[in-house]
Coordinates of C-alpha atoms in Angstrom, one line a residue:
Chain A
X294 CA 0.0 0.0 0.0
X295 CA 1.4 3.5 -0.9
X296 CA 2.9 5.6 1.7
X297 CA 4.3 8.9 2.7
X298 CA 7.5 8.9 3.9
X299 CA 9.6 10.9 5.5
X300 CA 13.6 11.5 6.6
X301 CA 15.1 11.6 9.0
X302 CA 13.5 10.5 11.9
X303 CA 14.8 12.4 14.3
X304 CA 16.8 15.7 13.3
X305 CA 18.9 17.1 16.2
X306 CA 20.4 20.1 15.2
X307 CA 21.7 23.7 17.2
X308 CA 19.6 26.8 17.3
X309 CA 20.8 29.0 14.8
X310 CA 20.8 26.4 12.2
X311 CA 18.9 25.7 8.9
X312 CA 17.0 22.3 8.8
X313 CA 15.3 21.1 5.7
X314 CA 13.2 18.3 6.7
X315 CA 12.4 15.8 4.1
X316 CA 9.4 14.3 2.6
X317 CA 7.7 11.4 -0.2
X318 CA 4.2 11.9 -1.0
X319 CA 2.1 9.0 -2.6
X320 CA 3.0 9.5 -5.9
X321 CA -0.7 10.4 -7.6
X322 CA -1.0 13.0 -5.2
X323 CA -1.6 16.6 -6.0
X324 CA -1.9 18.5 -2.5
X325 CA 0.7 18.4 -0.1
X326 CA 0.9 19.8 3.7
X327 CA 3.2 20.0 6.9
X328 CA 2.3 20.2 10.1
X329 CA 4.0 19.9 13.7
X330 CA 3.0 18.7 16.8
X331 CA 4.5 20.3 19.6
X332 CA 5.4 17.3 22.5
X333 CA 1.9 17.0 24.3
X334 CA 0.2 19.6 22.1
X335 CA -2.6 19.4 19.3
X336 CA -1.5 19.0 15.7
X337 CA -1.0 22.4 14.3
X338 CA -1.4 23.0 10.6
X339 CA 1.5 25.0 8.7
X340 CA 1.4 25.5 5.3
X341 CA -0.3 23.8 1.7
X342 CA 1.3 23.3 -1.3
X343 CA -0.6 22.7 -4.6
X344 CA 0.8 23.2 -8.5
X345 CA 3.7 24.4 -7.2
X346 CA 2.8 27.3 -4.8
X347 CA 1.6 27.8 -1.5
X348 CA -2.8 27.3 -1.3
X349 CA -2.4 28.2 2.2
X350 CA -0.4 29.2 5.5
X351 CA -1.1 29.5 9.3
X352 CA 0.1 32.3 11.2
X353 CA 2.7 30.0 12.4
X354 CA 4.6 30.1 9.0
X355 CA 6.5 32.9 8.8
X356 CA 9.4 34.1 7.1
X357 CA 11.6 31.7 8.8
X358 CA 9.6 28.8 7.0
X359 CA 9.7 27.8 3.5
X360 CA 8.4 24.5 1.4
X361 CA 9.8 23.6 -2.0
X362 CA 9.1 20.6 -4.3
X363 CA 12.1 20.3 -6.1
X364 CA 11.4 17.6 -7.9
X365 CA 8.4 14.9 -8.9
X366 CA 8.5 13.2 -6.0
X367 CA 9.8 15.3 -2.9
X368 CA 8.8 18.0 -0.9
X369 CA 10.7 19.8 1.6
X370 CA 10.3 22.0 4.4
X371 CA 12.7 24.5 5.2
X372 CA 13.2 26.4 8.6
X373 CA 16.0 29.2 8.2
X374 CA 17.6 29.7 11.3
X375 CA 15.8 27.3 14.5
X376 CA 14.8 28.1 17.6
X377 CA 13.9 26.1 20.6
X378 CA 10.4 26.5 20.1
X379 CA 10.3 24.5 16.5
X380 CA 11.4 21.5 18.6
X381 CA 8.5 19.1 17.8
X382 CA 7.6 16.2 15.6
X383 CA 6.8 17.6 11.8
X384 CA 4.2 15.5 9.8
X385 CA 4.4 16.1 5.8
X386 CA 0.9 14.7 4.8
X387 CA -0.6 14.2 0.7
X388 CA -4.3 14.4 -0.8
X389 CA -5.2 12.8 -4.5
X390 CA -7.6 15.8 -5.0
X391 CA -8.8 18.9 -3.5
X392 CA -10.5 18.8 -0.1
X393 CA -8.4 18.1 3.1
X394 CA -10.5 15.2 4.2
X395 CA -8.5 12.4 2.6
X396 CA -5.0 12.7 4.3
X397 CA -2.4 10.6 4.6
X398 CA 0.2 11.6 7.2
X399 CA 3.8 10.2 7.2
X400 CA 5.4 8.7 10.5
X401 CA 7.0 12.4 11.0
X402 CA 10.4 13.8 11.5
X403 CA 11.0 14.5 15.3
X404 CA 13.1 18.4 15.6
X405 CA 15.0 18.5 18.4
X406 CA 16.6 22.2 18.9
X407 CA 19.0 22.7 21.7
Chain B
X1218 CA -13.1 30.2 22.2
X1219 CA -11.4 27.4 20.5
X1220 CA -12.5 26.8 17.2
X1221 CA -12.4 23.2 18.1
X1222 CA -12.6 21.9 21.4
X1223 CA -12.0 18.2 22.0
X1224 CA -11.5 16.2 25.8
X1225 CA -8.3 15.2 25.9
X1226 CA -9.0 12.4 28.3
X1227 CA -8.0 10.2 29.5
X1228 CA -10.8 8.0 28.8
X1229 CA -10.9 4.3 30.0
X1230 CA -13.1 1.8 29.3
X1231 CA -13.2 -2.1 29.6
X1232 CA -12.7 -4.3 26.6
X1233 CA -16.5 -4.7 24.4
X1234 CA -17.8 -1.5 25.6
X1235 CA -19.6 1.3 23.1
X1236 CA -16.9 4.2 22.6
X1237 CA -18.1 7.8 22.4
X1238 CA -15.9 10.7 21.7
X1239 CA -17.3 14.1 20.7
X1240 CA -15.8 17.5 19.5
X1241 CA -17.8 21.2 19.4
X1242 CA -16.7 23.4 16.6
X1243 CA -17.6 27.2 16.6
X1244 CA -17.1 27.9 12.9
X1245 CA -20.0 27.3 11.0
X1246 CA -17.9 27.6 7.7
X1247 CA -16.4 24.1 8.2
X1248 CA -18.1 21.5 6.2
X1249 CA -15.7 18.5 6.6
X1250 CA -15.4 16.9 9.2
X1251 CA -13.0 13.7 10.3
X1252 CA -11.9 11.9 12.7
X1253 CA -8.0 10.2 12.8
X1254 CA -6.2 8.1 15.5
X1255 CA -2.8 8.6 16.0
X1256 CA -0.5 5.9 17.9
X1257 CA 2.2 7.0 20.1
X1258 CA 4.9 8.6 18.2
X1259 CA 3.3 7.9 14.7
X1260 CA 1.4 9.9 12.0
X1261 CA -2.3 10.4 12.1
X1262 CA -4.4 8.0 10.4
X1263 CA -7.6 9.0 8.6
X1264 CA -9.9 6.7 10.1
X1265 CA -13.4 8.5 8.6
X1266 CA -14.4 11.6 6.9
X1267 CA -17.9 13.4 6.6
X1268 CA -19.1 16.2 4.8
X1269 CA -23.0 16.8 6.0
X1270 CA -24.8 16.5 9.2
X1271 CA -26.1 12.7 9.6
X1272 CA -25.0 9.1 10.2
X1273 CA -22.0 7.6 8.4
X1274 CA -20.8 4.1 9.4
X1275 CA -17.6 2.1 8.6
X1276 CA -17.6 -1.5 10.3
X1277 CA -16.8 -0.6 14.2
X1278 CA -17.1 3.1 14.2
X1279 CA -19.8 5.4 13.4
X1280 CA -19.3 8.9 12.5
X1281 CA -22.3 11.7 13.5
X1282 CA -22.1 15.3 12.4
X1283 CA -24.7 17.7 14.3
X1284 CA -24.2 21.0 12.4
X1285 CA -26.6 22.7 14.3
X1286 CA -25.4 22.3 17.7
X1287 CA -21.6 22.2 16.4
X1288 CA -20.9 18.6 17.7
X1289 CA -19.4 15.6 16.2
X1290 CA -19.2 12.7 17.4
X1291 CA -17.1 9.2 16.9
X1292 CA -18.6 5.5 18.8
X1293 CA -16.6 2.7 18.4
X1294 CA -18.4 -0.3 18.9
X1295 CA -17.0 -3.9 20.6
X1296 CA -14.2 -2.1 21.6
X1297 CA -10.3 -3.6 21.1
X1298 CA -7.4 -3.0 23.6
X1299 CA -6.0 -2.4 19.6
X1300 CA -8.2 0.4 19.9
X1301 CA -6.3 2.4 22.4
X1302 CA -4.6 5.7 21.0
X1303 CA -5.8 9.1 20.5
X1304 CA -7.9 10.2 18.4
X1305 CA -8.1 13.1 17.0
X1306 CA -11.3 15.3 15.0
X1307 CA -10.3 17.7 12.4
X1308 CA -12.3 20.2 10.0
X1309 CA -12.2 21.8 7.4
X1310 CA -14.0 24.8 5.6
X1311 CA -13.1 23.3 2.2
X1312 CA -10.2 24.9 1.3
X1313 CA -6.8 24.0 2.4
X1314 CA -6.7 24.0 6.0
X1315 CA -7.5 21.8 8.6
X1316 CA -7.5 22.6 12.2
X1317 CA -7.4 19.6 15.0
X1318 CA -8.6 19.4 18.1
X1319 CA -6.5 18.5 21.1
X1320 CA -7.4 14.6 20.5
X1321 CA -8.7 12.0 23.1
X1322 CA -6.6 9.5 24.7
X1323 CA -8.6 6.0 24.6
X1324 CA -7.6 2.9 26.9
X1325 CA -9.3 0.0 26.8
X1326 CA -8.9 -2.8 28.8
X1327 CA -8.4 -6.3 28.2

């Protein structure tokens, strides 16, 4: 069965530091998202991605945020320069059409800022 | 107010019992409405998505959308200790972003 997938699985990097975390939609898929989830927290939506351009953003992506898909198959989120308070598990997630009701959520990449 | 509030639990209940988890919304622009159970330390999974007020039913769980009193609901019948996990409503207005609630961790006992 197809599957998002996502690298690494645990990131540990300095505060300061660009990140770009990684991600493999299902490959018929045309909409793509991030999210995080804070440790303990709700899952927070981010940003979505369709045709090459952003459909959407939450207040929570700012400047320091970008997404790319640089090629057919991956797409990437970018944070600039971390800070402690990005530490939390990122989940990349595709849809085969529009509507956000059929997502499929990869096993995320866990950020740990120190 | 949270646009979505959800009980975060925990709730307990023994193995075979009915399940009910509910969520109140305060946006009447969402029309989608679904419900996903995450596992510790995993992705969400999309368990079961609605789109209008009513009854939808998938094998064990049963989906009920109340638009006019902002409350969705999830049972899960013959409950499974493989049942246990959080689960977690989301909605949607129809465009491109969903907003979760604070999900509900389930336990149920063998």
């Amino acid at each position: 069965e197809p599957e998002v997938t996502q690298t690494p699985s645990h990131q540990v990097t300095q505060m300061g530091q660009e990140v770009i975390l990684r991600c493999v939609p299902i490959s018929n898929h045309l909409y793509f998202y991030w999210y995080r989830q804070i440790l303990g927290q709700k899952v927070e939506f981010l940003v979505s991605f369709y045709n090459n351009e952003i459909s959407e953003k939450s207040e929570i992506f700012d400047d320091q945020f970008s997404v790319e898909r640089p090629d057919g198959s991956n797409f990437t989120l970018k944070i600039r320069s971390t800070k402690l308070e990005d530490s939390a598990m990122y989940f990349c997630a595709s849809s085969p059409f529009r509507g956000q009701y059929e997502q499929y959520f990869g096993p995320g990449t866990r950020l740990t800022v120190t | 107010q949270k646009e979505v509030e959800q009980d975060p639990g925990p709730l307990s209940v023994p193995e075979g019992a009915i399940v009910s988890l509910n969520c109140t919304y305060s946006n009447s622009a969402f029309q989608y409405f679904m419900w996903y159970r995450q596992y510790s330390r995993k992705g969400p999974e999309l368990l079961m998505y609605t789109y209008s007020s009513g009854n939808k039913e998938d094998g064990r769980f049963t989906a009920q959308v109340d638009k006019s009193s902002k409350y969705i609901s999830l049972f899960i019948r013959d409950s499974q200790p493989s049942d246990s996990a959080t689960y977690l409503c989301a909605m949607d207005t129809g465009g491109f972003k969903t907003i979760f609630g604070a999900g509900t961790r389930l336990f149920v006992k063998a």
